[in-house]
Short mmCIF file of N, CA and C in Angstrom, two decimals:
data_model
loop_
_atom_site.label_atom_id
_atom_site.label_comp_id
_atom_site.label_asym_id
_atom_site.label_seq_id
_atom_site.Cartn_x
_atom_site.Cartn_y
_atom_site.Cartn_z
N UNK W 1 -15.65 16.68 31.60
CA UNK W 1 -14.28 16.07 31.35
C UNK W 1 -13.49 15.82 32.63
N UNK W 2 -12.60 15.00 32.71
CA UNK W 2 -11.84 14.58 33.64
C UNK W 2 -10.35 15.13 33.52
N UNK W 3 -9.76 16.02 34.38
CA UNK W 3 -8.50 16.64 34.25
C UNK W 3 -7.59 16.18 35.46
N UNK W 4 -6.53 15.56 34.86
CA UNK W 4 -5.62 14.95 35.97
C UNK W 4 -4.20 15.52 35.98
N UNK W 5 -3.59 15.53 36.89
CA UNK W 5 -2.11 15.97 36.83
C UNK W 5 -1.45 14.83 36.08
N UNK W 6 -0.50 15.34 35.32
CA UNK W 6 0.36 14.25 34.40
C UNK W 6 1.10 13.38 35.30
N UNK W 7 1.59 12.33 34.87
CA UNK W 7 2.33 11.40 35.50
C UNK W 7 3.59 12.12 35.81
N UNK W 8 4.14 12.01 36.92
CA UNK W 8 5.53 12.61 37.28
C UNK W 8 5.34 14.05 37.71
N UNK W 9 4.29 14.67 37.64
CA UNK W 9 3.98 16.07 38.11
C UNK W 9 3.72 16.01 39.50
N UNK W 10 4.37 16.73 40.39
CA UNK W 10 4.09 16.84 41.73
C UNK W 10 2.56 17.17 41.92
N UNK W 11 1.88 16.36 42.99
CA UNK W 11 0.49 16.51 43.14
C UNK W 11 0.39 16.74 44.63
N UNK W 12 0.40 18.00 45.08
CA UNK W 12 0.40 18.20 46.60
C UNK W 12 -0.97 17.89 47.27
N UNK W 13 -2.07 18.15 46.55
CA UNK W 13 -3.41 17.64 46.94
C UNK W 13 -3.34 16.14 47.35
N UNK W 14 -2.89 15.49 46.22
CA UNK W 14 -2.94 13.97 46.25
C UNK W 14 -2.18 13.51 47.54
N UNK W 15 -0.91 14.10 47.54
CA UNK W 15 -0.13 13.78 48.83
C UNK W 15 -0.78 13.91 50.09
N UNK W 16 -1.49 15.16 50.16
CA UNK W 16 -2.20 15.45 51.44
C UNK W 16 -3.37 14.38 51.73
N UNK W 17 -3.96 14.11 50.65
CA UNK W 17 -5.04 12.93 50.70
C UNK W 17 -4.54 11.76 51.26
N UNK W 18 -3.32 11.18 50.60
CA UNK W 18 -2.73 10.11 50.95
C UNK W 18 -2.41 10.05 52.50
N UNK W 19 -1.57 11.10 52.77
CA UNK W 19 -1.12 11.22 54.12
C UNK W 19 -2.41 11.30 55.30
N UNK W 20 -3.51 11.98 54.98
CA UNK W 20 -4.63 12.07 55.79
C UNK W 20 -5.21 10.65 55.90
N UNK W 21 -5.39 9.88 54.77
CA UNK W 21 -5.92 8.62 54.79
C UNK W 21 -5.09 7.66 55.59
N UNK W 22 -3.85 7.66 55.46
CA UNK W 22 -3.03 6.87 56.22
C UNK W 22 -3.22 7.20 57.71
N UNK W 23 -3.26 8.39 58.08
CA UNK W 23 -3.39 8.85 59.44
C UNK W 23 -4.77 8.15 60.02
N UNK W 24 -5.81 8.18 59.03
CA UNK W 24 -7.12 7.57 59.59
C UNK W 24 -7.06 6.04 59.65
N UNK W 25 -5.94 5.37 59.04
CA UNK W 25 -5.76 3.93 59.26
C UNK W 25 -6.22 3.25 57.90
N UNK W 26 -6.46 4.13 56.99
CA UNK W 26 -6.70 3.50 55.40
C UNK W 26 -5.42 3.12 54.83
N UNK W 27 -5.47 1.95 54.24
CA UNK W 27 -4.16 1.61 53.40
C UNK W 27 -4.48 1.99 51.87
N UNK W 28 -3.70 2.92 51.46
CA UNK W 28 -3.78 3.38 50.14
C UNK W 28 -2.31 3.59 49.60
N UNK W 29 -2.11 3.08 48.37
CA UNK W 29 -0.66 3.19 47.91
C UNK W 29 -0.42 4.21 47.08
N UNK W 30 -1.49 4.88 46.52
CA UNK W 30 -1.21 6.10 45.82
C UNK W 30 -2.66 6.87 45.85
N UNK W 31 -2.52 8.30 45.78
CA UNK W 31 -3.62 9.12 45.80
C UNK W 31 -3.30 10.20 44.85
N UNK W 32 -4.27 10.47 43.67
CA UNK W 32 -3.94 11.54 42.83
C UNK W 32 -5.27 12.44 42.84
N UNK W 33 -5.18 13.74 42.90
CA UNK W 33 -6.47 14.55 42.88
C UNK W 33 -6.40 15.29 41.57
N UNK W 34 -7.72 15.29 40.83
CA UNK W 34 -7.85 16.15 39.70
C UNK W 34 -9.16 16.82 39.67
N UNK W 35 -9.59 17.26 38.66
CA UNK W 35 -10.74 18.02 38.56
C UNK W 35 -11.73 17.41 37.65
N UNK W 36 -13.08 17.59 38.04
CA UNK W 36 -14.10 17.09 37.32
C UNK W 36 -14.94 18.21 36.62
N UNK W 37 -14.98 18.46 35.41
CA UNK W 37 -15.93 19.78 34.87
C UNK W 37 -16.89 19.14 33.90
N UNK W 38 -18.22 19.32 34.41
CA UNK W 38 -19.33 18.88 33.64
C UNK W 38 -19.98 20.01 32.89
N UNK W 39 -20.21 19.88 31.67
CA UNK W 39 -20.80 21.01 30.84
C UNK W 39 -22.19 20.49 30.20
N UNK W 40 -23.09 21.28 30.15
CA UNK W 40 -24.27 21.07 29.39
C UNK W 40 -24.14 21.90 28.02
N UNK W 41 -24.24 21.00 27.06
CA UNK W 41 -24.19 21.65 25.64
C UNK W 41 -25.39 21.18 24.78
N UNK W 42 -26.11 22.19 24.49
CA UNK W 42 -27.18 21.65 23.35
C UNK W 42 -26.57 21.46 22.14
N UNK W 43 -26.80 20.42 21.28
CA UNK W 43 -26.16 20.17 20.13
C UNK W 43 -26.84 19.05 19.37
N UNK W 44 -26.87 19.14 18.01
CA UNK W 44 -27.36 17.97 17.12
C UNK W 44 -26.22 17.32 16.56
N UNK W 45 -25.06 17.85 16.75
CA UNK W 45 -23.74 17.22 16.03
C UNK W 45 -22.82 16.96 17.04
N UNK W 46 -22.74 15.55 17.46
CA UNK W 46 -21.95 15.16 18.61
C UNK W 46 -20.52 15.42 18.14
N UNK W 47 -20.05 15.06 17.09
CA UNK W 47 -18.49 15.20 16.63
C UNK W 47 -18.21 16.56 16.84
N UNK W 48 -19.12 17.56 16.43
CA UNK W 48 -18.60 18.98 16.46
C UNK W 48 -18.60 19.43 17.92
N UNK W 49 -19.55 18.86 18.80
CA UNK W 49 -19.67 19.27 20.14
C UNK W 49 -18.41 18.81 20.93
N UNK W 50 -17.91 17.58 20.58
CA UNK W 50 -16.60 17.13 21.27
C UNK W 50 -15.39 17.82 20.83
N UNK W 51 -15.36 18.16 19.54
CA UNK W 51 -14.20 19.05 19.06
C UNK W 51 -14.29 20.31 19.80
N UNK W 52 -15.43 20.90 20.05
CA UNK W 52 -15.49 22.14 20.80
C UNK W 52 -14.91 22.01 22.20
N UNK W 53 -15.40 20.86 22.80
CA UNK W 53 -15.07 20.73 24.19
C UNK W 53 -13.43 20.37 24.26
N UNK W 54 -12.92 19.78 23.25
CA UNK W 54 -11.42 19.71 23.24
C UNK W 54 -10.83 21.09 23.24
N UNK W 55 -11.38 21.88 22.39
CA UNK W 55 -10.86 23.31 22.23
C UNK W 55 -11.04 23.98 23.67
N UNK W 56 -12.05 23.89 24.36
CA UNK W 56 -12.32 24.51 25.65
C UNK W 56 -11.22 24.06 26.66
N UNK W 57 -10.88 22.64 26.69
CA UNK W 57 -9.95 22.29 27.44
C UNK W 57 -8.61 22.76 27.38
N UNK W 58 -8.18 22.88 25.97
CA UNK W 58 -6.90 23.37 25.59
C UNK W 58 -6.73 24.94 25.93
N UNK W 59 -7.86 25.57 25.65
CA UNK W 59 -7.63 27.06 25.69
C UNK W 59 -7.81 27.53 27.20
N UNK W 60 -8.79 26.86 27.88
CA UNK W 60 -9.18 27.46 29.39
C UNK W 60 -9.03 26.42 30.52
N UNK W 61 -9.55 25.26 30.19
CA UNK W 61 -9.94 24.39 31.37
C UNK W 61 -8.83 23.61 31.99
N UNK W 62 -7.80 23.09 31.10
CA UNK W 62 -6.67 22.45 31.46
C UNK W 62 -5.43 23.05 31.29
N UNK W 63 -4.35 22.88 32.00
CA UNK W 63 -3.03 23.45 31.84
C UNK W 63 -2.13 22.36 31.11
N UNK W 64 -1.96 22.45 29.81
CA UNK W 64 -1.43 21.24 29.05
C UNK W 64 -0.03 20.99 29.51
N UNK W 65 0.71 21.97 30.33
CA UNK W 65 2.01 21.71 30.73
C UNK W 65 1.99 20.63 31.86
N UNK W 66 1.07 20.70 32.49
CA UNK W 66 1.10 19.87 33.81
C UNK W 66 -0.24 18.91 33.89
N UNK W 67 -1.24 19.00 33.11
CA UNK W 67 -2.40 18.22 33.18
C UNK W 67 -2.73 17.47 31.92
N UNK W 68 -3.40 16.49 31.87
CA UNK W 68 -4.05 15.81 30.81
C UNK W 68 -5.54 15.81 30.98
N UNK W 69 -6.08 15.62 29.94
CA UNK W 69 -7.70 15.70 30.04
C UNK W 69 -8.30 14.63 29.30
N UNK W 70 -9.61 14.04 29.74
CA UNK W 70 -10.25 13.10 29.10
C UNK W 70 -11.67 13.43 29.12
N UNK W 71 -12.26 13.44 27.80
CA UNK W 71 -13.62 13.91 27.61
C UNK W 71 -14.50 12.64 27.67
N UNK W 72 -15.56 12.70 28.48
CA UNK W 72 -16.49 11.68 28.61
C UNK W 72 -17.73 12.12 28.21
N UNK W 73 -18.48 11.58 27.41
CA UNK W 73 -19.78 11.98 26.83
C UNK W 73 -20.82 11.26 27.64
N UNK W 74 -21.92 12.09 28.03
CA UNK W 74 -23.01 11.52 28.72
C UNK W 74 -24.26 12.15 28.09
N UNK W 75 -24.92 11.28 27.24
CA UNK W 75 -26.13 11.92 26.45
C UNK W 75 -27.44 11.84 27.28
N UNK W 76 -27.48 12.50 28.32
CA UNK W 76 -28.74 12.59 29.08
C UNK W 76 -29.67 13.57 28.40
N UNK V 1 -12.65 8.50 42.71
CA UNK V 1 -14.39 8.76 42.82
C UNK V 1 -14.49 10.09 42.31
N UNK V 2 -15.66 10.32 42.00
CA UNK V 2 -16.08 11.64 41.39
C UNK V 2 -16.79 12.42 42.53
N UNK V 3 -16.42 13.63 42.91
CA UNK V 3 -17.23 14.34 43.97
C UNK V 3 -17.75 15.66 43.27
N UNK V 4 -19.08 15.75 43.27
CA UNK V 4 -19.64 16.87 42.76
C UNK V 4 -20.52 17.73 43.61
N UNK V 5 -20.57 19.05 43.34
CA UNK V 5 -21.40 19.85 44.25
C UNK V 5 -22.91 19.40 44.06
N UNK V 6 -23.63 19.22 45.17
CA UNK V 6 -25.09 18.77 45.10
C UNK V 6 -25.90 19.83 44.19
N UNK V 7 -26.91 19.24 43.76
CA UNK V 7 -27.75 20.18 42.93
C UNK V 7 -28.36 21.18 43.86
N UNK V 8 -28.31 22.47 43.34
CA UNK V 8 -28.90 23.55 44.28
C UNK V 8 -27.91 24.25 45.01
N UNK V 9 -26.82 23.69 45.14
CA UNK V 9 -25.66 24.34 45.83
C UNK V 9 -24.86 25.08 45.15
N UNK V 10 -24.60 26.38 45.63
CA UNK V 10 -23.80 27.31 44.65
C UNK V 10 -22.43 26.68 44.28
N UNK V 11 -22.18 26.87 43.01
CA UNK V 11 -20.76 26.52 42.61
C UNK V 11 -20.03 27.57 41.86
N UNK V 12 -19.37 28.35 42.64
CA UNK V 12 -18.71 29.52 42.15
C UNK V 12 -17.71 29.08 41.06
N UNK V 13 -16.98 28.02 41.31
CA UNK V 13 -16.07 27.57 40.08
C UNK V 13 -16.79 27.33 38.86
N UNK V 14 -17.80 26.68 38.97
CA UNK V 14 -18.70 26.33 37.78
C UNK V 14 -19.11 27.63 37.15
N UNK V 15 -19.61 28.49 37.98
CA UNK V 15 -19.95 29.87 37.40
C UNK V 15 -18.95 30.56 36.53
N UNK V 16 -17.67 30.57 37.21
CA UNK V 16 -16.48 31.17 36.60
C UNK V 16 -16.16 30.49 35.36
N UNK V 17 -16.29 29.06 35.25
CA UNK V 17 -16.08 28.49 34.09
C UNK V 17 -16.99 28.79 32.89
N UNK V 18 -18.32 28.80 33.38
CA UNK V 18 -19.46 29.18 32.24
C UNK V 18 -19.12 30.64 31.82
N UNK V 19 -18.91 31.56 32.66
CA UNK V 19 -18.66 33.07 32.35
C UNK V 19 -17.40 33.07 31.36
N UNK V 20 -16.51 32.37 31.67
CA UNK V 20 -15.26 32.39 30.84
C UNK V 20 -15.39 31.76 29.62
N UNK V 21 -16.03 30.65 29.58
CA UNK V 21 -16.24 29.96 28.27
C UNK V 21 -17.14 30.78 27.45
N UNK V 22 -18.23 31.42 27.99
CA UNK V 22 -19.14 32.30 27.19
C UNK V 22 -18.31 33.51 26.59
N UNK V 23 -17.30 34.08 27.53
CA UNK V 23 -16.65 35.20 27.05
C UNK V 23 -15.57 34.78 25.78
N UNK V 24 -15.28 33.43 25.73
CA UNK V 24 -14.41 33.11 24.65
C UNK V 24 -15.24 32.59 23.39
N UNK V 25 -16.58 32.69 23.55
CA UNK V 25 -17.47 32.57 22.45
C UNK V 25 -18.04 31.04 22.49
N UNK V 26 -17.81 30.29 23.47
CA UNK V 26 -18.31 29.00 23.41
C UNK V 26 -19.79 29.06 24.08
N UNK V 27 -20.58 28.27 23.36
CA UNK V 27 -22.07 28.20 23.91
C UNK V 27 -22.26 26.88 24.95
N UNK V 28 -22.40 27.40 26.29
CA UNK V 28 -22.54 26.26 27.23
C UNK V 28 -23.72 26.60 28.09
N UNK V 29 -24.66 25.63 28.35
CA UNK V 29 -25.79 26.15 29.04
C UNK V 29 -25.50 25.87 30.57
N UNK V 30 -24.71 24.99 31.01
CA UNK V 30 -24.42 24.94 32.34
C UNK V 30 -22.98 24.36 32.52
N UNK V 31 -22.32 24.89 33.54
CA UNK V 31 -21.00 24.21 33.96
C UNK V 31 -20.90 23.87 35.49
N UNK V 32 -20.55 22.76 35.81
CA UNK V 32 -20.30 22.49 37.21
C UNK V 32 -18.92 21.83 37.38
N UNK V 33 -18.22 22.26 38.44
CA UNK V 33 -16.79 21.89 38.73
C UNK V 33 -16.98 21.06 40.03
N UNK V 34 -16.22 19.82 39.96
CA UNK V 34 -16.20 19.00 41.07
C UNK V 34 -14.71 18.48 41.10
N UNK V 35 -14.46 17.40 41.95
CA UNK V 35 -13.08 16.77 42.03
C UNK V 35 -13.22 15.39 41.69
N UNK V 36 -11.90 14.95 41.25
CA UNK V 36 -11.67 13.63 40.84
C UNK V 36 -10.50 13.17 41.74
N UNK V 37 -10.77 12.09 42.62
CA UNK V 37 -9.70 11.58 43.45
C UNK V 37 -9.56 10.00 42.93
N UNK V 38 -8.40 9.86 42.60
CA UNK V 38 -8.06 8.56 42.17
C UNK V 38 -7.03 7.85 43.30
N UNK V 39 -7.63 6.71 43.66
CA UNK V 39 -6.73 6.04 44.66
C UNK V 39 -6.21 4.61 44.13
N UNK V 40 -5.04 4.23 44.54
CA UNK V 40 -4.65 2.81 44.21
C UNK V 40 -4.61 2.13 45.52
N UNK V 41 -5.45 0.89 45.61
CA UNK V 41 -5.59 0.07 46.70
C UNK V 41 -5.47 -1.33 46.28
N UNK V 42 -4.39 -1.99 47.01
CA UNK V 42 -4.11 -3.38 46.65
C UNK V 42 -5.14 -4.28 47.50
N UNK V 43 -5.83 -4.99 46.81
CA UNK V 43 -7.00 -5.75 47.53
C UNK V 43 -7.19 -7.01 46.93
N UNK V 44 -7.65 -8.08 47.66
CA UNK V 44 -8.29 -9.33 46.92
C UNK V 44 -9.63 -9.22 47.15
N UNK V 45 -10.25 -8.35 47.78
CA UNK V 45 -11.67 -8.37 48.24
C UNK V 45 -12.39 -7.08 47.80
N UNK V 46 -12.84 -7.13 46.36
CA UNK V 46 -13.47 -6.07 45.87
C UNK V 46 -14.46 -5.29 46.72
N UNK V 47 -15.38 -6.09 47.20
CA UNK V 47 -16.68 -5.53 47.97
C UNK V 47 -16.07 -4.84 49.24
N UNK V 48 -15.08 -5.39 49.91
CA UNK V 48 -14.54 -4.74 51.06
C UNK V 48 -13.86 -3.51 50.78
N UNK V 49 -13.09 -3.41 49.59
CA UNK V 49 -12.36 -2.15 49.24
C UNK V 49 -13.32 -1.13 48.87
N UNK V 50 -14.39 -1.38 48.18
CA UNK V 50 -15.42 -0.34 47.81
C UNK V 50 -16.11 0.07 49.15
N UNK V 51 -16.22 -0.68 49.99
CA UNK V 51 -16.87 -0.22 51.29
C UNK V 51 -15.85 0.71 52.12
N UNK V 52 -14.65 0.36 51.95
CA UNK V 52 -13.55 1.26 52.50
C UNK V 52 -13.54 2.50 51.90
N UNK V 53 -13.61 2.60 50.60
CA UNK V 53 -13.73 3.89 49.77
C UNK V 53 -14.81 4.83 50.19
N UNK V 54 -15.94 3.90 50.39
CA UNK V 54 -17.13 4.81 50.82
C UNK V 54 -16.91 5.47 52.09
N UNK V 55 -16.25 4.86 53.05
CA UNK V 55 -15.88 5.37 54.35
C UNK V 55 -15.00 6.44 54.25
N UNK V 56 -14.00 6.33 53.27
CA UNK V 56 -12.99 7.41 53.09
C UNK V 56 -13.79 8.72 52.61
N UNK V 57 -14.63 8.42 51.68
CA UNK V 57 -15.36 9.67 51.24
C UNK V 57 -16.23 10.35 52.27
N UNK V 58 -16.97 9.44 53.12
CA UNK V 58 -17.83 10.03 54.09
C UNK V 58 -16.81 10.70 55.13
N UNK V 59 -15.86 10.16 55.51
CA UNK V 59 -15.06 10.76 56.66
C UNK V 59 -14.06 11.81 56.23
N UNK V 60 -13.56 11.90 55.00
CA UNK V 60 -12.43 12.84 54.68
C UNK V 60 -12.60 13.50 53.44
N UNK V 61 -12.97 12.77 52.37
CA UNK V 61 -12.87 13.33 50.99
C UNK V 61 -13.97 14.20 50.44
N UNK V 62 -15.09 13.76 50.84
CA UNK V 62 -16.34 14.63 50.46
C UNK V 62 -17.05 15.37 51.64
N UNK V 63 -17.52 16.45 51.44
CA UNK V 63 -18.36 17.10 52.50
C UNK V 63 -19.82 16.81 52.33
N UNK V 64 -20.42 16.05 53.09
CA UNK V 64 -21.90 15.39 52.61
C UNK V 64 -22.85 16.39 52.71
N UNK V 65 -22.65 17.69 53.33
CA UNK V 65 -23.69 18.65 53.36
C UNK V 65 -23.65 19.26 52.05
N UNK V 66 -22.75 19.32 51.28
CA UNK V 66 -22.69 19.98 49.82
C UNK V 66 -22.40 19.27 48.70
N UNK V 67 -21.92 18.06 48.93
CA UNK V 67 -21.28 17.26 47.91
C UNK V 67 -21.79 15.96 47.93
N UNK V 68 -21.85 15.32 46.71
CA UNK V 68 -22.23 13.93 46.53
C UNK V 68 -21.03 13.29 45.88
N UNK V 69 -20.98 12.15 46.13
CA UNK V 69 -19.70 11.21 45.50
C UNK V 69 -20.36 9.99 44.74
N UNK V 70 -19.53 9.67 43.77
CA UNK V 70 -19.81 8.51 43.04
C UNK V 70 -18.50 7.68 43.03
N UNK V 71 -18.31 6.47 43.38
CA UNK V 71 -17.27 5.47 43.28
C UNK V 71 -17.26 4.77 42.02
N UNK V 72 -16.17 5.03 41.33
CA UNK V 72 -15.93 4.30 39.97
C UNK V 72 -14.80 3.32 40.05
N UNK V 73 -14.93 2.06 39.82
CA UNK V 73 -13.78 1.04 39.89
C UNK V 73 -13.24 0.94 38.75
N UNK V 74 -11.85 0.92 38.60
CA UNK V 74 -10.99 0.76 37.48
C UNK V 74 -10.01 -0.24 37.81
N UNK V 75 -10.22 -1.54 37.36
CA UNK V 75 -9.32 -2.74 37.72
C UNK V 75 -8.11 -2.91 36.98
N UNK V 76 -7.35 -1.87 37.10
CA UNK V 76 -6.02 -1.89 36.26
C UNK V 76 -5.06 -2.63 37.12
#
């Protein structure tokens, strides 16, 4: 899943990335830093697995006050 | 871009996520934690912008010894 700082929430990592890129001469109008969490789950029931991952995000992986999450399925 | 710990590289954040999810009763066979960096770049030349982002990754955003990166284009 992709976990992003919500719009309007201060993102000091993103600010540091933007400042550093500009110092290196790159033109970037905005930078935001989030997290990528990749899970392997053995399942026969996709819908149930996705519901489980939503619970994992809400209970442990994302902070709903300041972060939003997006679940991306990769059926390898 | 998506920045992931390379295969075989110790990923203590991923191990902590896996242990915590198992403690909450979730069945997860592997967890890896990486970073999501989203940049806004004004450009008329997609190919050039992607080449720039590759340089940003190699020079600042990813550690090529232990991380791989994947550039994903989102033309909003």
